[in-house]
Amino acid sequence: MPVKNRFAELQDEITAWRRDLHENPEILFETHRTSAMVAEKLQEFGCDEVVTGIGRTGVVGVIKGKSDSSGKVIGLRADMDALPIHEATGLDYASKTPGAMHACGHDGHTAMLLGAAKYLSENRNFDGTVVVIFQPAEEGGGGGREMCEDGMMDRWNIQEVYGMHNWPGQPVGKFAIRPGSFFAATDQFDITFEGRGGHAAKPHETVDTTVLAAQAVLALQTISSRNADPIDQVVVSVTSFETSSKAFNVIPQTVRIKGTVRTMSKDMRDLAEKRINEICNGVAATFGGTADVTYIRGYPVMVNSEEQTEFAAAVARSVSGDCDDAPLVMGGEDFAFMLEERPGAYILVGNGDTAMVHHPEYNFNDEAIPAGCSWWAEIVEQRMPAA
């Protein structure tokens, strides 16, 4: 079954929604305009229930099928938030908010799920219930976690949940997916080394924190090269190195480093945290200083369920004729929290030859809309076929 004709008919309308969202980006949980627009559309479509304020600014819509003999309830999730990036696309519908931009395509995700909700509300050609989930704060705020903590899954008895993300470099409208671990856990570390500051001309009278911290930065790379099983992925990246003095002739009293850890398994995540503490405290002691290590766990590994992944791939093939094997992605995705609560799957849809996500020249490709909407709709109609 190829792309649904209805979405070809709706493409201009859905594109207009998407470009309006693109022009008015909102960050983290501040998706007030976006959430209001989504809720208004869902009410216009005739959803059986529309609830706002889930996970602070999240929106949930409930659409009942023509029948409910199956008792099944499926959740479909799209993210709504933008990024704190200054847009450089030059588009006539570019962001009107300085320092904020839809640089990851969440405007497209939201518009596609709205398009699917409109179609499903019109036809209701399924046996069961679909819950459309519009989530804020995917970009570092943990909006998915907050929606789950608000009891969303139990409140609507959601049994399976599906998500989608556009993917630059993948042909437009073509899909890719993988079972099991897919997106990485995303943790942060913040470490302050303290020594004994002094004059740069008298290093023997100091405990030089710049040397100490530099040794620690290099030693942290041994987590990947010497502690991790070579077939188990881990990335440790130091991204900030800040000294307490900016003078050219002062050895600073303290140095602070910050960075991120990406892992694909719980065991590797535990090992990375343990070794960061051991390495930094050990290096600091070797040079006569101390280390204050803060390790913050962020999003967990996003794990696709086997059965639901097979089904999602079959639906993708029915829409676009094929579904590729997706690579492991060391980026994070807080859909992981929903997949920890319910079985489900997350798929990538091609955005074509565009700038990568999180780039100031990125733009969601509106030509992907019919395929994305069709996949959402087919997930519902094939998983809960009309009685």
Coordinates of C-alpha atoms in Angstrom, one line a residue:
M1 CA 0.0 0.0 0.0
P2 CA 1.8 3.2 -1.1
V3 CA 1.4 6.7 0.2
K4 CA -2.2 7.5 0.9
N5 CA -3.9 9.8 -1.6
R6 CA -5.5 11.8 1.2
F7 CA -2.1 13.0 2.3
A8 CA -1.2 14.1 -1.1
E9 CA -4.4 16.2 -1.0
L10 CA -3.6 17.5 2.4
Q11 CA 0.1 18.2 1.7
D12 CA -0.3 21.9 1.1
E13 CA -2.3 22.4 4.3
I14 CA 0.1 20.3 6.4
T15 CA 3.0 22.2 4.9
A16 CA 1.4 25.5 5.9
W17 CA 1.1 24.2 9.5
R18 CA 4.7 23.2 9.4
R19 CA 6.0 26.5 8.1
D20 CA 4.0 28.4 10.7
L21 CA 5.6 26.3 13.4
H22 CA 9.0 26.9 11.9
E23 CA 8.5 30.6 11.9
N24 CA 7.5 30.6 15.5
P25 CA 9.9 28.2 17.4
E26 CA 9.6 27.6 21.1
I27 CA 12.3 26.0 23.3
L28 CA 12.0 23.3 25.9
F29 CA 8.8 23.5 27.9
E30 CA 7.9 27.0 26.6
T31 CA 5.9 25.6 23.8
H32 CA 2.8 27.6 24.7
R33 CA 1.8 28.8 21.3
T34 CA 2.7 25.5 19.7
S35 CA 0.7 23.5 22.2
A36 CA -2.3 25.8 21.8
M37 CA -2.2 25.4 18.1
V38 CA -2.0 21.6 18.3
A39 CA -4.9 21.5 20.8
E40 CA -7.0 23.8 18.6
K41 CA -6.3 21.6 15.5
L42 CA -7.2 18.4 17.4
Q43 CA -10.4 19.9 18.6
E44 CA -11.2 21.0 15.0
F45 CA -10.6 17.5 13.7
G46 CA -13.2 16.1 16.2
C47 CA -10.9 14.1 18.5
D48 CA -12.9 12.4 21.2
E49 CA -10.7 14.0 23.9
V50 CA -8.1 16.7 23.9
V51 CA -6.0 17.3 27.1
T52 CA -3.4 19.9 27.6
G53 CA -0.8 20.3 30.4
I54 CA 0.5 16.8 30.4
G55 CA 4.2 17.0 31.2
R56 CA 3.7 20.8 31.7
T57 CA 3.0 21.8 28.1
G58 CA 2.4 18.5 26.4
V59 CA -0.9 17.8 24.5
V60 CA -2.7 14.5 24.2
G61 CA -5.5 13.7 21.7
V62 CA -7.7 10.6 21.8
I63 CA -9.3 9.2 18.6
K64 CA -11.7 6.2 18.8
G65 CA -12.1 3.8 15.9
K66 CA -15.4 2.7 14.4
S67 CA -15.3 -0.2 16.8
D68 CA -13.4 -1.3 19.9
S69 CA -13.7 -5.1 20.0
S70 CA -9.9 -5.4 20.1
G71 CA -9.5 -3.2 23.2
K72 CA -6.2 -2.0 21.8
V73 CA -4.7 1.4 22.5
I74 CA -1.8 2.7 20.5
G75 CA 0.2 5.8 21.2
L76 CA 1.8 7.9 18.5
R77 CA 4.3 10.6 19.6
A78 CA 5.8 13.7 18.0
D79 CA 8.1 16.3 19.7
M80 CA 7.3 20.0 19.4
D81 CA 10.3 22.0 20.8
A82 CA 13.0 24.0 18.9
L83 CA 16.7 24.6 19.6
P84 CA 18.6 27.6 20.9
I85 CA 20.2 28.2 17.5
H86 CA 20.2 31.4 15.4
E87 CA 18.8 30.4 12.0
A88 CA 20.8 30.9 8.9
T89 CA 18.6 29.5 6.2
G90 CA 17.4 32.7 4.6
L91 CA 13.9 31.2 4.1
D92 CA 10.9 33.5 3.8
Y93 CA 9.4 31.6 6.7
A94 CA 12.6 31.6 8.8
S95 CA 12.4 31.9 12.6
K96 CA 11.0 35.2 13.8
T97 CA 12.5 34.5 17.3
P98 CA 16.2 35.5 17.6
G99 CA 18.2 32.7 19.0
A100 CA 15.6 30.0 18.5
M101 CA 15.2 27.7 15.5
H102 CA 13.5 24.4 14.5
A103 CA 16.9 23.0 13.6
C104 CA 15.9 19.3 14.3
G105 CA 12.7 19.1 12.3
H106 CA 10.3 18.9 15.3
D107 CA 8.1 21.3 13.3
G108 CA 7.8 18.6 10.7
H109 CA 7.2 15.8 13.2
T110 CA 4.4 17.8 14.8
A111 CA 2.8 18.7 11.4
M112 CA 2.9 15.1 10.2
L113 CA 1.3 13.8 13.3
L114 CA -1.4 16.5 13.1
G115 CA -2.0 15.4 9.5
A116 CA -2.3 11.8 10.6
A117 CA -4.7 12.8 13.4
K118 CA -6.9 14.7 10.9
Y119 CA -7.1 11.6 8.6
L120 CA -7.7 9.2 11.4
S121 CA -10.5 11.4 12.8
E122 CA -12.1 11.6 9.4
N123 CA -12.0 7.9 8.6
R124 CA -11.8 6.1 12.0
N125 CA -11.2 3.0 9.9
F126 CA -9.7 0.9 12.8
D127 CA -10.8 -1.2 15.7
G128 CA -9.5 0.3 18.9
T129 CA -8.2 3.7 20.1
V130 CA -5.3 5.9 19.1
V131 CA -3.6 8.4 21.4
V132 CA -1.7 11.1 19.7
I133 CA 1.1 12.5 21.9
F134 CA 2.7 15.9 21.3
Q135 CA 5.7 16.3 23.6
P136 CA 7.6 19.4 24.7
A137 CA 11.3 19.5 25.7
E138 CA 12.9 16.7 23.8
E139 CA 16.0 18.7 23.4
G140 CA 17.5 18.2 26.8
G141 CA 14.5 18.9 29.0
G142 CA 13.2 15.4 29.4
G143 CA 9.6 16.2 28.4
G144 CA 9.0 12.5 27.6
R145 CA 9.9 11.6 31.1
E146 CA 7.6 14.2 32.5
M147 CA 4.7 13.1 30.4
C148 CA 5.2 9.6 31.7
E149 CA 5.5 10.8 35.3
D150 CA 2.2 12.6 34.8
G151 CA 0.7 9.1 34.4
M152 CA 0.0 9.4 30.6
M153 CA 0.5 5.7 29.8
D154 CA -1.8 4.4 32.6
R155 CA -4.4 7.2 32.2
W156 CA -5.1 6.3 28.6
N157 CA -4.1 2.6 28.9
I158 CA -1.6 3.0 26.1
Q159 CA -0.3 -0.5 25.2
E160 CA 2.2 0.3 22.5
V161 CA 3.9 3.5 21.4
Y162 CA 5.6 4.6 18.2
G163 CA 7.8 7.5 17.3
M164 CA 9.4 9.0 14.2
H165 CA 12.3 11.3 13.3
N166 CA 13.4 12.8 10.0
W167 CA 17.0 11.9 8.9
P168 CA 19.1 14.0 6.6
G169 CA 21.1 11.9 4.1
Q170 CA 18.4 9.3 3.8
P171 CA 16.4 9.5 0.6
V172 CA 13.2 11.6 1.0
G173 CA 10.3 9.5 2.3
K174 CA 12.4 6.3 2.7
F175 CA 12.6 4.7 6.1
A176 CA 15.2 3.1 8.3
I177 CA 15.0 1.3 11.6
R178 CA 16.8 -1.2 13.9
P179 CA 15.7 -3.4 16.8
G180 CA 17.2 -3.2 20.2
S181 CA 19.5 -0.4 21.3
F182 CA 19.2 2.4 18.8
F183 CA 20.0 5.8 20.3
A184 CA 22.5 6.3 23.1
A185 CA 22.2 7.1 26.8
T186 CA 23.3 10.7 27.2
D187 CA 25.1 11.6 30.5
Q188 CA 27.1 14.7 31.6
F189 CA 30.0 15.2 33.8
D190 CA 31.2 18.4 35.6
I191 CA 34.6 18.1 37.3
T192 CA 36.5 20.7 39.3
F193 CA 40.2 20.1 40.0
E194 CA 41.8 22.0 42.8
G195 CA 45.5 22.4 43.4
R196 CA 47.6 25.3 44.7
G197 CA 47.8 28.4 42.5
G198 CA 50.8 30.6 42.2
H199 CA 53.2 32.5 40.0
A200 CA 53.8 30.8 36.6
A201 CA 57.6 31.5 37.0
K202 CA 57.6 29.3 40.2
P203 CA 55.7 26.2 39.2
H204 CA 57.6 24.2 41.9
E205 CA 55.7 26.1 44.5
T206 CA 52.3 25.2 43.1
V207 CA 50.1 22.2 42.4
D208 CA 49.5 23.0 38.7
T209 CA 45.9 22.3 37.9
T210 CA 46.3 22.9 34.2
V211 CA 48.8 20.0 33.9
L212 CA 46.6 17.9 36.3
A213 CA 43.4 18.5 34.3
A214 CA 45.2 18.0 30.9
Q215 CA 46.4 14.6 32.1
A216 CA 42.9 13.8 33.2
V217 CA 41.4 14.7 29.8
L218 CA 43.8 12.3 28.1
A219 CA 43.3 9.6 30.7
L220 CA 39.5 9.7 30.2
Q221 CA 40.0 8.4 26.7
T222 CA 41.3 5.1 28.1
I223 CA 37.7 4.3 29.1
S224 CA 37.0 3.7 25.5
S225 CA 40.4 2.4 24.4
R226 CA 41.3 0.2 27.4
N227 CA 38.2 -0.4 29.7
A228 CA 35.4 -0.9 27.2
D229 CA 34.8 -4.1 25.3
P230 CA 35.7 -3.1 21.7
I231 CA 32.2 -4.2 20.5
D232 CA 30.4 -2.1 23.1
Q233 CA 30.1 1.5 22.1
V234 CA 31.1 4.4 24.5
V235 CA 32.0 8.0 23.7
V236 CA 33.6 10.2 26.4
S237 CA 34.0 13.8 25.1
V238 CA 35.5 16.7 27.2
T239 CA 33.9 19.8 25.7
S240 CA 34.9 22.6 28.1
F241 CA 38.1 23.5 29.9
E242 CA 37.9 26.5 32.1
T243 CA 40.6 27.9 34.5
S244 CA 40.0 30.1 37.5
S245 CA 42.6 32.6 36.2
K246 CA 42.8 34.1 32.7
A247 CA 46.2 35.7 33.3
F248 CA 49.3 34.6 31.3
N249 CA 51.5 34.5 34.3
V250 CA 49.3 32.8 36.9
I251 CA 48.9 29.0 37.6
P252 CA 45.2 28.8 38.5
Q253 CA 43.9 27.4 41.8
T254 CA 41.2 25.5 40.0
V255 CA 40.3 24.0 36.6
R256 CA 36.8 22.9 35.6
I257 CA 36.1 20.5 32.8
K258 CA 32.7 19.4 31.5
G259 CA 31.6 17.0 28.9
T260 CA 29.3 14.2 27.8
V261 CA 29.3 10.4 27.9
R262 CA 27.3 8.3 25.3
T263 CA 26.7 4.6 25.9
M264 CA 24.5 1.8 24.4
S265 CA 24.1 -0.4 27.4
K266 CA 23.4 -0.2 31.2
D267 CA 26.6 -2.0 32.1
M268 CA 28.8 0.3 29.9
R269 CA 27.0 3.3 31.4
D270 CA 27.8 2.1 34.9
L271 CA 31.4 1.4 34.0
A272 CA 31.9 4.8 32.4
E273 CA 30.6 6.6 35.5
K274 CA 32.8 4.4 37.8
R275 CA 35.9 5.0 35.7
I276 CA 35.5 8.7 35.4
N277 CA 35.4 9.0 39.2
E278 CA 38.4 6.7 39.6
I279 CA 40.5 8.3 36.9
C280 CA 39.9 11.9 37.9
N281 CA 40.4 11.3 41.6
G282 CA 43.5 9.1 40.9
V283 CA 45.1 11.7 38.6
A284 CA 44.4 14.5 41.0
A285 CA 46.0 12.6 43.9
T286 CA 49.0 11.7 41.8
F287 CA 49.7 15.4 41.2
G288 CA 48.8 16.5 44.8
G289 CA 45.4 18.0 44.1
T290 CA 41.8 17.0 44.5
A291 CA 38.9 16.4 42.2
D292 CA 35.2 17.1 42.8
V293 CA 33.3 14.9 40.3
T294 CA 29.6 15.4 39.5
Y295 CA 28.1 12.8 37.1
I296 CA 24.6 13.5 35.9
R297 CA 22.5 10.8 34.2
G298 CA 20.4 12.1 31.3
Y299 CA 18.4 10.2 28.8
P300 CA 18.6 6.3 29.0
V301 CA 19.4 4.1 26.0
M302 CA 16.5 4.1 23.6
V303 CA 15.6 0.5 22.9
N304 CA 13.2 -0.6 20.2
S305 CA 11.1 -3.7 21.0
E306 CA 11.7 -6.6 18.7
E307 CA 8.1 -7.4 17.7
Q308 CA 7.1 -3.7 17.3
T309 CA 10.2 -3.0 15.2
E310 CA 9.4 -5.8 12.8
F311 CA 5.9 -4.5 12.5
A312 CA 7.0 -0.8 12.0
A313 CA 9.5 -1.9 9.3
A314 CA 6.7 -3.9 7.5
V315 CA 4.5 -0.8 7.6
A316 CA 7.4 1.3 6.2
R317 CA 7.8 -1.2 3.4
S318 CA 4.1 -1.0 2.6
V319 CA 4.3 2.8 2.3
S320 CA 7.7 3.3 0.5
G321 CA 8.6 -0.1 -0.9
D322 CA 11.6 -0.6 1.3
C323 CA 13.0 -0.1 4.8
D324 CA 16.7 0.1 5.5
D325 CA 18.7 -1.1 8.5
A326 CA 19.4 2.0 10.5
P327 CA 22.9 2.6 12.1
L328 CA 23.4 3.0 15.8
V329 CA 23.1 6.6 16.7
M330 CA 25.2 8.1 19.5
G331 CA 22.9 11.0 19.9
G332 CA 20.2 10.9 22.5
E333 CA 16.4 10.7 22.3
D334 CA 14.0 11.0 25.2
F335 CA 11.4 8.8 23.5
A336 CA 13.5 6.3 25.4
F337 CA 11.4 7.1 28.5
M338 CA 8.2 6.0 26.8
L339 CA 9.8 2.9 25.5
E340 CA 10.9 2.0 29.0
E341 CA 7.2 2.0 30.0
R342 CA 5.7 0.4 27.0
P343 CA 6.8 -1.8 24.0
G344 CA 7.1 0.2 20.8
A345 CA 9.4 1.3 18.0
Y346 CA 11.1 4.5 16.7
I347 CA 11.8 4.9 13.0
L348 CA 13.7 7.3 10.8
V349 CA 12.2 8.9 7.7
G350 CA 14.4 10.4 5.0
N351 CA 14.9 14.1 4.8
G352 CA 17.0 14.0 1.6
D353 CA 20.3 15.8 0.9
T354 CA 20.0 18.6 3.5
A355 CA 22.1 20.1 6.2
M356 CA 22.3 17.9 9.3
V357 CA 20.1 18.4 12.2
H358 CA 21.2 20.9 14.8
H359 CA 22.8 23.0 12.1
P360 CA 21.8 26.7 11.5
E361 CA 21.1 25.9 7.8
Y362 CA 19.0 22.8 8.4
N363 CA 15.3 22.7 7.2
F364 CA 12.7 20.0 7.4
N365 CA 11.9 18.7 3.9
D366 CA 8.2 19.1 3.2
E367 CA 8.3 16.4 0.5
A368 CA 8.6 13.9 3.3
I369 CA 5.2 14.8 4.7
P370 CA 3.0 12.3 2.7
A371 CA 5.3 9.3 3.6
G372 CA 5.5 10.3 7.2
C373 CA 1.7 10.8 7.6
S374 CA 1.0 7.6 5.8
W375 CA 3.3 5.6 8.1
W376 CA 1.5 7.0 11.2
A377 CA -1.9 6.1 9.7
E378 CA -0.9 2.7 8.6
I379 CA 0.6 1.9 12.0
V380 CA -3.0 2.4 13.4
E381 CA -5.0 0.8 10.5
Q382 CA -2.7 -2.3 10.2
R383 CA -2.2 -2.8 13.9
M384 CA -5.9 -2.4 14.7
P385 CA -7.7 -3.4 11.5
A386 CA -11.3 -2.5 11.3
A387 CA -13.6 -5.3 12.6

